[in-house]
Coordinates of C-alpha atoms in Angstrom, one line a residue:
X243 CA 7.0 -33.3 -15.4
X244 CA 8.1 -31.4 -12.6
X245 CA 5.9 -30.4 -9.5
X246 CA 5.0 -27.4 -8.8
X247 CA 5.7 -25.4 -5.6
X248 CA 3.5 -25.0 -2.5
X249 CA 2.6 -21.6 -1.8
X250 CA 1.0 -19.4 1.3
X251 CA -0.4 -16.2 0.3
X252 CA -0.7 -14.1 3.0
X253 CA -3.7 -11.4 2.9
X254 CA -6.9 -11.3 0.8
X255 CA -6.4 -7.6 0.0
X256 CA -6.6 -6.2 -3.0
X257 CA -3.3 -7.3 -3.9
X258 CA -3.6 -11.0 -2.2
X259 CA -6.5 -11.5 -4.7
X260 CA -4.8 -11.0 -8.0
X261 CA -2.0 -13.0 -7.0
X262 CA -4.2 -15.8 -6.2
X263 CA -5.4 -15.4 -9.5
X264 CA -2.6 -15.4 -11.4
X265 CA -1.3 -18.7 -9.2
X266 CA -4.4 -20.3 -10.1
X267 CA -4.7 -19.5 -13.7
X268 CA -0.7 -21.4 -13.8
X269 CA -2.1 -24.6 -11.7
X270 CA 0.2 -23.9 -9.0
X271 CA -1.2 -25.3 -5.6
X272 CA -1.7 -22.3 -2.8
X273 CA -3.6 -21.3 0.2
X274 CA -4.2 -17.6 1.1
X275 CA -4.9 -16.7 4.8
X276 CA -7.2 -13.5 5.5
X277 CA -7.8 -12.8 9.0
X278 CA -11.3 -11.2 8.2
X279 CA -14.4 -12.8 7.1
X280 CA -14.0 -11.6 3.2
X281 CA -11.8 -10.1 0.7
X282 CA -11.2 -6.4 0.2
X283 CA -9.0 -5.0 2.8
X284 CA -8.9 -1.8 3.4
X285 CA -11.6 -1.2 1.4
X286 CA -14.3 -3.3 3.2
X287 CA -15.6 -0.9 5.1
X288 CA -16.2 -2.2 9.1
X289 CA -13.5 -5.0 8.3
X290 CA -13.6 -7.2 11.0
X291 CA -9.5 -8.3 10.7
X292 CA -9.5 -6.1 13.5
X293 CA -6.7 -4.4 11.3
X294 CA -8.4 -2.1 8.2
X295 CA -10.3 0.6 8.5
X296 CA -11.4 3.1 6.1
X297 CA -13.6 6.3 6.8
X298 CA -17.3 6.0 5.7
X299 CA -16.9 8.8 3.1
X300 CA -14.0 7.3 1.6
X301 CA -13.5 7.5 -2.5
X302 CA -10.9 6.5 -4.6
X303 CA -8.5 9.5 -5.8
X304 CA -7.6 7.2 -8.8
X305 CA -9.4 7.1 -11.9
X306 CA -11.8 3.9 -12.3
X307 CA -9.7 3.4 -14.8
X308 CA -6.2 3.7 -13.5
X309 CA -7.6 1.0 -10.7
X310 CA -8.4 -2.1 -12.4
X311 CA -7.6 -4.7 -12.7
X312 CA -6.5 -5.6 -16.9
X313 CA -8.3 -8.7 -16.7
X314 CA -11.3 -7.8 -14.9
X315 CA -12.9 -4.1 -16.0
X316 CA -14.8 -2.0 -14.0
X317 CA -18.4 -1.8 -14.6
X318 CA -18.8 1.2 -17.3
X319 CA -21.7 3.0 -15.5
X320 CA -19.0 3.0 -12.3
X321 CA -18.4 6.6 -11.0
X322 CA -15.0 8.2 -12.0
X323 CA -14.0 7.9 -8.8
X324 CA -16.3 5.7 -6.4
X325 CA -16.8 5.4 -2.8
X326 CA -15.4 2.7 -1.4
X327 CA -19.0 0.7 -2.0
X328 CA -18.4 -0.6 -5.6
X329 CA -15.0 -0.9 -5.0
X330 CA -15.7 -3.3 -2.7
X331 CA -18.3 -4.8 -4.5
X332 CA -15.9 -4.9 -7.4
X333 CA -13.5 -6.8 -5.7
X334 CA -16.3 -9.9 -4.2
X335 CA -17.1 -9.9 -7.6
X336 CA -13.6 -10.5 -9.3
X337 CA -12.9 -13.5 -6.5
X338 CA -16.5 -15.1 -7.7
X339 CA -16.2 -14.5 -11.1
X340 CA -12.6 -16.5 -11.0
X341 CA -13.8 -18.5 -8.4
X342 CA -10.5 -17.7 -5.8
X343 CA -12.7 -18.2 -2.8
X344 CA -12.2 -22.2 -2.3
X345 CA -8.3 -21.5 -1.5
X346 CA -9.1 -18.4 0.7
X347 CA -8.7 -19.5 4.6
X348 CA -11.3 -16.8 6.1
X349 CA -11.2 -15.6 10.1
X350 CA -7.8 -17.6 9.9
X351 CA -5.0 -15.2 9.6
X352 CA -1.1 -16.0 9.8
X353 CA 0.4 -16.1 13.2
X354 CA 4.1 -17.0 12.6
X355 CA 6.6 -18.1 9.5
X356 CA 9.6 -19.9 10.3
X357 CA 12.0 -20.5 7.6
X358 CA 13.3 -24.2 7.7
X359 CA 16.9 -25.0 6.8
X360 CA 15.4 -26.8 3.7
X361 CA 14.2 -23.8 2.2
X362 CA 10.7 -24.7 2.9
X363 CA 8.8 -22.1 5.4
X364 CA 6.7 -23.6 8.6
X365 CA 3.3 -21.9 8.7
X366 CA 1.1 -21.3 11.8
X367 CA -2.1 -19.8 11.5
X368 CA -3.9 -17.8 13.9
X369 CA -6.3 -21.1 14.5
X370 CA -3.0 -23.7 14.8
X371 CA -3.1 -25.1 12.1
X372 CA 0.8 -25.6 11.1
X373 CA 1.7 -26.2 7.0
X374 CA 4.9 -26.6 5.1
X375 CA 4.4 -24.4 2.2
X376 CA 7.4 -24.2 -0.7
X377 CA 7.3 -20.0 -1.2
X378 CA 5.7 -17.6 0.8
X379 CA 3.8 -14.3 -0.8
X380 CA 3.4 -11.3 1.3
X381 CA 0.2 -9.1 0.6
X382 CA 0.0 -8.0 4.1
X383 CA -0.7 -4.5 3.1
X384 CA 1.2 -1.1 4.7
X385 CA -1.8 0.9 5.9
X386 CA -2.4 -0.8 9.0
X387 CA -0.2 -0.1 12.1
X388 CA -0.6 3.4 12.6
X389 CA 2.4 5.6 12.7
X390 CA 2.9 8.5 15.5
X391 CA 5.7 11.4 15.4
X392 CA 8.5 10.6 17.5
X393 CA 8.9 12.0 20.0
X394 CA 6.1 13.1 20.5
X395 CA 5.3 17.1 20.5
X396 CA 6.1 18.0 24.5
X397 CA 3.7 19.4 26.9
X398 CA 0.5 17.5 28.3
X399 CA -2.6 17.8 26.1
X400 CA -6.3 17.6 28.1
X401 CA -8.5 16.9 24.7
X402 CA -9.1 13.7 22.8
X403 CA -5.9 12.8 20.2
X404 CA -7.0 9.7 17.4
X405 CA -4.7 8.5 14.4
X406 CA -7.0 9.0 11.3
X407 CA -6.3 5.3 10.9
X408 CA -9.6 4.9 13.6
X409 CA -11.7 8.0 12.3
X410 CA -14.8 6.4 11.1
X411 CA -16.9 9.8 10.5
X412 CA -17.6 12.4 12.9
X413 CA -19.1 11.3 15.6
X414 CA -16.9 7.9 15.6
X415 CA -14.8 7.0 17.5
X416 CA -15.3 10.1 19.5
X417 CA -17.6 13.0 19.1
X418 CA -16.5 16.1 16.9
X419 CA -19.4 17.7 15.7
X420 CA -19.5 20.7 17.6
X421 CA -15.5 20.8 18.3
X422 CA -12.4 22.4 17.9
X423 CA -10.4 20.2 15.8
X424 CA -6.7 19.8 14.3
X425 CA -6.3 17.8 11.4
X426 CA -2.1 17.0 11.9
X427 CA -0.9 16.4 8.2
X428 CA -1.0 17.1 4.7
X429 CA -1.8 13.6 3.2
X430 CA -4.9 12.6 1.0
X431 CA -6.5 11.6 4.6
X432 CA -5.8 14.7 5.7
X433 CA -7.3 16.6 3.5
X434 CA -10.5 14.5 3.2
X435 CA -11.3 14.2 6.8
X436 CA -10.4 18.4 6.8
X437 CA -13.1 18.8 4.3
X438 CA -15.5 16.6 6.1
X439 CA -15.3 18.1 9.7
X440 CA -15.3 21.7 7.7
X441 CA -19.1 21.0 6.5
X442 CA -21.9 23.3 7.7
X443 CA -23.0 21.8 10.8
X444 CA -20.4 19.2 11.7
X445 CA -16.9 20.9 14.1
X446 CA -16.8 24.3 15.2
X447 CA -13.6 25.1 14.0
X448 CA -10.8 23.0 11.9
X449 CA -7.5 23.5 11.9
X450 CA -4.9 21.8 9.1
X451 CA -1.6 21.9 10.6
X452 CA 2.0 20.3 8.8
X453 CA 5.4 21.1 9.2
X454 CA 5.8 21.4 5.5
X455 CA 4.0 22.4 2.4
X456 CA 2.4 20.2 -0.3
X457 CA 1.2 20.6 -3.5
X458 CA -2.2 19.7 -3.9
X459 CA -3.6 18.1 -7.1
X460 CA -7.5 18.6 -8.1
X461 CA -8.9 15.4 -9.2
X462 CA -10.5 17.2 -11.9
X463 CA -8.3 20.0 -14.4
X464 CA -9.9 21.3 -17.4
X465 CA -12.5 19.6 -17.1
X466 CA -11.2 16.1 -17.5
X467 CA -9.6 13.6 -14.6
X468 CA -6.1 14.9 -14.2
X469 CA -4.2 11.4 -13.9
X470 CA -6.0 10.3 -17.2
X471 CA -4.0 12.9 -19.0
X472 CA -0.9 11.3 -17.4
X473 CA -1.5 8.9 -19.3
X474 CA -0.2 10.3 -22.3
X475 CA 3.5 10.7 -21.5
X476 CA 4.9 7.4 -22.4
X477 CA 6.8 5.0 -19.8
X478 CA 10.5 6.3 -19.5
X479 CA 9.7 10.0 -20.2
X480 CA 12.6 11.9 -18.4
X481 CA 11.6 13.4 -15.2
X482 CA 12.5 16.6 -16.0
X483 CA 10.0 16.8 -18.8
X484 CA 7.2 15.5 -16.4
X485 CA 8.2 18.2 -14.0
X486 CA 8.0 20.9 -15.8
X487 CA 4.8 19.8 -17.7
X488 CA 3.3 19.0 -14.3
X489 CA 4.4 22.0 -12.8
X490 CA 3.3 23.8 -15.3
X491 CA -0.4 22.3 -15.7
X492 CA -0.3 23.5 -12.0
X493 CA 0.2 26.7 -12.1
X494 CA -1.9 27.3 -14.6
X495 CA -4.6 25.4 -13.3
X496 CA -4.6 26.0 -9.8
X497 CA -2.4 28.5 -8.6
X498 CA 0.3 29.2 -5.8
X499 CA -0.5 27.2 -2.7
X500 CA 0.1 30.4 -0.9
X501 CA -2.4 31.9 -2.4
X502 CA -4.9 29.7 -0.4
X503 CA -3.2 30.3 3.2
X504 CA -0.6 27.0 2.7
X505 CA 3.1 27.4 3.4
X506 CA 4.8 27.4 0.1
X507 CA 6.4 24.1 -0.7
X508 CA 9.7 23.1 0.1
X509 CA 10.2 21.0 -3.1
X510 CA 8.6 21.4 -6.7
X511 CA 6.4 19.2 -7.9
X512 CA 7.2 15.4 -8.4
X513 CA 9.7 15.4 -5.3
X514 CA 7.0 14.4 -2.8
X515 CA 4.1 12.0 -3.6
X516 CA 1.1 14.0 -4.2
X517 CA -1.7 15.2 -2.4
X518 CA -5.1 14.8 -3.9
X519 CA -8.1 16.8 -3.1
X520 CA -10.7 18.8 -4.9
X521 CA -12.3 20.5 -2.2
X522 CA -9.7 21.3 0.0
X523 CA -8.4 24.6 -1.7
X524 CA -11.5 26.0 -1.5
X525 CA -12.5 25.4 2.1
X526 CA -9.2 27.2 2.7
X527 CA -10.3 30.0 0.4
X528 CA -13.3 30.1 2.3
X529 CA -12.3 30.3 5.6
X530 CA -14.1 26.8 6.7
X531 CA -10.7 25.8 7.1
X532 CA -7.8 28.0 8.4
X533 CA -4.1 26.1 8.3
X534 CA -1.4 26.5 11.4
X535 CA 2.1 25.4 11.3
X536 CA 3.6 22.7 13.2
X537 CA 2.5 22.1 17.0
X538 CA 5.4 23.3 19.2
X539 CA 3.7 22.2 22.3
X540 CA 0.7 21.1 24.3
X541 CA -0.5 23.0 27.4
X542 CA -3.8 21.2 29.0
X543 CA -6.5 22.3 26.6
X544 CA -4.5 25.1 24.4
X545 CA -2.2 24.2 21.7
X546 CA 0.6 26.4 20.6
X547 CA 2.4 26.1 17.2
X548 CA 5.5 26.9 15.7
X549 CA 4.4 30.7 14.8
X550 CA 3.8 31.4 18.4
X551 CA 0.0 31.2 18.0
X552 CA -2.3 29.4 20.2
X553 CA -5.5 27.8 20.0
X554 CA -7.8 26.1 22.2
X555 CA -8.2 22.4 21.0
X556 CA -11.2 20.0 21.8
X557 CA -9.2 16.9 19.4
X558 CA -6.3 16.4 17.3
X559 CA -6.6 13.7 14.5
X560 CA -2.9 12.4 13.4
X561 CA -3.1 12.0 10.0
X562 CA 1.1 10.7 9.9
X563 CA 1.1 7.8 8.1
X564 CA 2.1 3.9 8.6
X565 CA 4.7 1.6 9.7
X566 CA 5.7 -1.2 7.3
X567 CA 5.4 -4.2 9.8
X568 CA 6.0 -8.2 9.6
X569 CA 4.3 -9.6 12.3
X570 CA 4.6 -13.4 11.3
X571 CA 8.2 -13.0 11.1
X572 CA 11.2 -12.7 13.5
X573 CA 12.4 -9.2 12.9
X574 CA 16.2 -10.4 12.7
X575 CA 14.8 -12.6 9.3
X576 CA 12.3 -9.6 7.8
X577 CA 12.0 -6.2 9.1
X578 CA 11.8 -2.9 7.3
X579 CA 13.3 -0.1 9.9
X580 CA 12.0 3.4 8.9
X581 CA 9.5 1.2 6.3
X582 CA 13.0 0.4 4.3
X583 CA 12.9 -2.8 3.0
X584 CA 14.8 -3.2 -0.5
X585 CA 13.5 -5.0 -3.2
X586 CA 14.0 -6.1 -6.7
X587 CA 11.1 -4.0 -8.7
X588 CA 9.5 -4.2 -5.4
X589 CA 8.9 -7.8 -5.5
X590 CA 12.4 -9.8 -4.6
X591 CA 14.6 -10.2 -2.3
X592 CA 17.9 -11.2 -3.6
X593 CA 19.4 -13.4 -1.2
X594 CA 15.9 -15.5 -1.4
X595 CA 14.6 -17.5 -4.2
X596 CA 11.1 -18.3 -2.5
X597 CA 10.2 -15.2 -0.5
X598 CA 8.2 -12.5 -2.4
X599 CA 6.1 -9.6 -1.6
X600 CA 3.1 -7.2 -3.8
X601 CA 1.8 -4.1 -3.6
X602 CA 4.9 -3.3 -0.6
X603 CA 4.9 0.3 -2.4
X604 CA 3.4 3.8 -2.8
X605 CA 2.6 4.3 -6.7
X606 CA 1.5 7.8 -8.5
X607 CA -1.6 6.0 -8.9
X608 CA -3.5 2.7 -8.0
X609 CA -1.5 0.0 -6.7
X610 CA -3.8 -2.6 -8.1
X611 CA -2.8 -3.1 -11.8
X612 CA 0.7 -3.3 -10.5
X613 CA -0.2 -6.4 -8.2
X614 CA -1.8 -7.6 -10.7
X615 CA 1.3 -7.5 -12.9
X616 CA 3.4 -8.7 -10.1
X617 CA 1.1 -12.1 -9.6
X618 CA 1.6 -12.7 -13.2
X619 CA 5.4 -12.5 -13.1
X620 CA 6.0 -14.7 -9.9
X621 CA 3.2 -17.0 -12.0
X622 CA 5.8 -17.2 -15.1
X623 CA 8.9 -17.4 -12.0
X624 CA 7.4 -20.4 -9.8
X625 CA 6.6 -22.4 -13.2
X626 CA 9.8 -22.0 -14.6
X627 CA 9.6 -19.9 -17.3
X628 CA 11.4 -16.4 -16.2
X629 CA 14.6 -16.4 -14.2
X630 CA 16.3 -14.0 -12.3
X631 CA 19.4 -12.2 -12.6
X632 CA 22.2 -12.8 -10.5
X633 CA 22.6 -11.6 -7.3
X634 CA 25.0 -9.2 -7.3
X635 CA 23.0 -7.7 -10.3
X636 CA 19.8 -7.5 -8.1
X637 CA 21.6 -5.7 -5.7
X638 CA 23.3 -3.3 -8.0
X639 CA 19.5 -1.9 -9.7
X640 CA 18.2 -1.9 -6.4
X641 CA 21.0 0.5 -5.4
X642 CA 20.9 2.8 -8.0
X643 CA 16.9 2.8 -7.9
X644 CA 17.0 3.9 -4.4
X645 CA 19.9 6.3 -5.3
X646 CA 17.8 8.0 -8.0
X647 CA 14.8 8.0 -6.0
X648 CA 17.1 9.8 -2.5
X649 CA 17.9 12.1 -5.1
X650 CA 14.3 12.9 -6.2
X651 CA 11.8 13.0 -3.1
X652 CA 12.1 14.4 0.0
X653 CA 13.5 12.8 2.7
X654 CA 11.1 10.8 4.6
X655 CA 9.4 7.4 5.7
X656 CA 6.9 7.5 3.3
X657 CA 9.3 7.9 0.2
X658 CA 11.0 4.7 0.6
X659 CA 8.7 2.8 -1.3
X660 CA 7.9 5.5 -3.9
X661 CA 7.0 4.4 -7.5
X662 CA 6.3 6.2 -10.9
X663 CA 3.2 3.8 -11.7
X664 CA 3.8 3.5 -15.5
X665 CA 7.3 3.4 -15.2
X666 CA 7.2 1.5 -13.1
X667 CA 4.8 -1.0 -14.8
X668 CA 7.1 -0.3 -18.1
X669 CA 10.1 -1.9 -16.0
X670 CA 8.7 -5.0 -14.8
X671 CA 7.4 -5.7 -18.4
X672 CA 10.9 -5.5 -19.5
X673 CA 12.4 -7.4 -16.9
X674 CA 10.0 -9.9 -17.2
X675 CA 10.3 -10.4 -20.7
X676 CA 14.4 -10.6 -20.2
X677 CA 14.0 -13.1 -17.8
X678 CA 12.4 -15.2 -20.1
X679 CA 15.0 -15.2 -22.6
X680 CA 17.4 -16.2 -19.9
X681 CA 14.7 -18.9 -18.8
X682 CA 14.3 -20.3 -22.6
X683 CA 18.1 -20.8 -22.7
X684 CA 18.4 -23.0 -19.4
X685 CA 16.7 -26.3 -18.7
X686 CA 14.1 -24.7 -17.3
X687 CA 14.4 -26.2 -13.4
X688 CA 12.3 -24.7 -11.4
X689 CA 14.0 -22.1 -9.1
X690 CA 11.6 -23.7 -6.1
X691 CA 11.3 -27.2 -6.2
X692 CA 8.3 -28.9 -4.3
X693 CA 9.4 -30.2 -0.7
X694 CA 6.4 -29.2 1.6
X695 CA 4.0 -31.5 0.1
X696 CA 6.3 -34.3 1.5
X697 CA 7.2 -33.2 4.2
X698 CA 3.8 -32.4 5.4
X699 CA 2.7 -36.1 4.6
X700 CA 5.8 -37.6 5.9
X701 CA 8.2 -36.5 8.2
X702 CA 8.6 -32.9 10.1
X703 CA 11.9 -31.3 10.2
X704 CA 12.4 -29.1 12.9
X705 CA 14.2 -25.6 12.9
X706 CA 17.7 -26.7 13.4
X707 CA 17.6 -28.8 10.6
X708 CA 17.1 -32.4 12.5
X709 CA 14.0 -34.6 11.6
X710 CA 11.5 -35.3 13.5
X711 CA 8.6 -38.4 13.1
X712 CA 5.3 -36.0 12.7
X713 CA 2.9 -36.0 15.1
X714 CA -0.8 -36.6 14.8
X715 CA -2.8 -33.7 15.6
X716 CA -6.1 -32.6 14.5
X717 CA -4.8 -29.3 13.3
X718 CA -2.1 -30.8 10.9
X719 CA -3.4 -31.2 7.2
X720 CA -2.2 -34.0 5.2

């Protein structure tokens, strides 16, 4: 019988969970480093990884539904769409329930990867420790290194400026009740942190400024949760078809964006990821919130935007998105310039057999199910029992996903990762399941064979390829 590969999982996320689980449920041996002191990510609210942070009236814009995990439901009496709470509660419960927490290396994050010239990778944790593991899993997460226009808009501003990424609520990190505020974007954060300082009470005047239009989807339509009916269109349904159904449901449902003081899009609907709000149409309609084009430039304690307008600012809160980041690697081995990394479904890099990552994309919809999927599949990979295509066939779907989805979505950072979640979903089902017909024809050799086991017990071979006699140090584990 052969022996199954070593692997690191990196993150306790929501993503680095189900992955675990899915290792686990295959007996294949793994450690997962989380540099907080529990699971959850970024939706453990005050996370102490020094990374994730979430603002304390956070709720999901996914239905409960949509969101969980297939072999763990949410509790029935669960809000259609939660606070961030019982979704974190949800999530300590799924690790205790399967029992995932033995193998989860708390406060003890990953400090470096270096890939050996056996194919094995050299772990070093954030306390020393340093492990030989087989394959490596990524579940590092993409909403954590802030990301900031560049360059900057010109001009010298005298008022407080914070990336939503730190706002906690409105009196953290800095004091807004009572202030002039600009909200820069016209993402879900956005839109719920607009809605928040807008309150009765709270800032003085709010101010949601973009340089282009969005549609904006109402969590409720009809009376019923919107991406629920989504759910009726079966996987592969021709975009067109979505488009003009979705566009449709729009317009009848909500109206022209216009109509609420918004630019009017650039793009019809589907060729941008959505924005989700239900409140935030009507604050505009109501005056609480008043929008403003781009900033054209700063001067002291007066900001002037692109319609020649000016306003006198107390805080700006970017709300621009992230950068995709690697810290643990070299950026010449792993890097993903202008957060473009390509991937097979997402999950694969061609030109390496023991390098994976989950939940390194932006879904219409919750990316947990998908992770969940995707821990299931590298499961069925590392034991033997799906194989890959070849290379150069890898690299061909890749191409022609990333040329279908140019074509699609606006140009932008935050479109290289876009995914249609139940085509997407629909696609790695039926890869999977032809990888296992290729799998079932070949001997069945595992695509990673075990090496780190031995050479963590034996001898240590160093980065250029030469072996080494292993030191004894109290941080090495045997």
């Amino acid at each position: 019988m052969q022996e199954l590969p070593k692997v690191c999982v990196i993150g306790a996320g929501s993503s680095g969970i189900t992955v675990c689980k899915s290792l686990q449920d295959k007996g294949i041996p793994y450690d997962c480093y989380e540099k907080g002191s529990d699971v959850g990510g970024n939706w453990r609210y005050k996370n102490d990884n020094g990374l994730s942070n979430i603002y304390k009236s956070l709720h999901i814009n996914t239905h409960r539904d949509r969101m969980e995990y297939r072999d763990y439901p949410m509790p029935d009496w669960y809000a259609d769409y939660p606070n961030h709470e019982p979704i974190q509660k949800y999530f300590v419960d799924y690790v205790e329930h399967f029992g995932l927490r033995k193998n989860i290396k708390f406060k003890n994050g990953v400090a470096k990867i270096e890939p050996q010239d056996d194919g094995t990778y050299l772990v070093t944790s954030e306390k020393g420790e340093k492990i030989f593991y087989d394959a490596v899993i990524v579940a590092n997460g993409h909403h954590w290194s802030p990301r900031w226009p560049e360059p900057d808009f010109p001009g010298k501003f005298n008022g407080k400026i914070i990336h939503s990424h730190d706002y906690v609520d409105p009196e953290h990190p800095i004091q807004l009740a009572g202030k002039r505020v600009i909200v820069l974007g016209m993402g879900n954060s956005a839109m719920d942190i607009s809605v928040e300082l807008s309150r009765p009470g709270v800032a003085k005047k709010v101010f949601l400024s973009s340089r282009r239009g969005a549609w904006v989807i109402p969590n409720y339509l009809f009376g019923k949760p919107l991406d629920k009916q989504t759910e009726l269109l079966p996987p592969g349904t021709p975009f067109w078809l979505k488009q003009f159904l979705f566009g449709t449901m729009l317009k009848i449902g909500v109206g022209k964006m216009e109509d609420f003081g918004l630019p009017k899009p650039d793009h019809k609907p589907g060729e941008a990821h959505p924005t989700i709000s239900q409140d935030i149409l009507v604050r505009l309609g109501r005056g609480d919130i008043k929008y403003k084009p781009v900033i054209q430039e700063y001067n002291g304690n007066k900001v002037k935007f692109a319609d020649g307008s000016e306003e006198e600012i107390d805080a700006i809160i970017y709300c621009t998105g992230y950068n995709v980041k690697f810290p643990f690697f070299k950026p010449e081995f792993i890097s993903a310039p202008e957060n473009h990394l390509p991937l097979f479904h997402r999950t694969f890099k061609p030109d390496l057999n023991n390098l994976f990552f989950v939940g390194l994309y932006q879904p219409l919809g919750a990316i947990m199910p998908l992770a969940e999927f995707q821990g299931k599949w590298l499961a069925e990979y590392l034991t033997g029992n799906y194989s890959l295509p070849t290379v150069p066939e890898m690299q061909k779907q890749i191409q022609d996903y990333e040329k279908k989805m140019k074509k699609r979505y606006v140009s932008s950072a935050r479109h290289t990762m876009q995914v249609d979640y139940e085509d997407f979903l629909y696609y790695m089902q039926k890869e999977l399941k032809a990888g296992k017909k290729r799998a079932s024809k070949s001997l069945k050799t595992l695509p990673v064979p075990s090496k780190a086991k031995y050479k963590q017990s034996g001898r240590q071979s160093s980065s250029n390829g030469k072996s080494e006699p292993r030191k004894k140090s109290a941080l090495a584990k045997v």
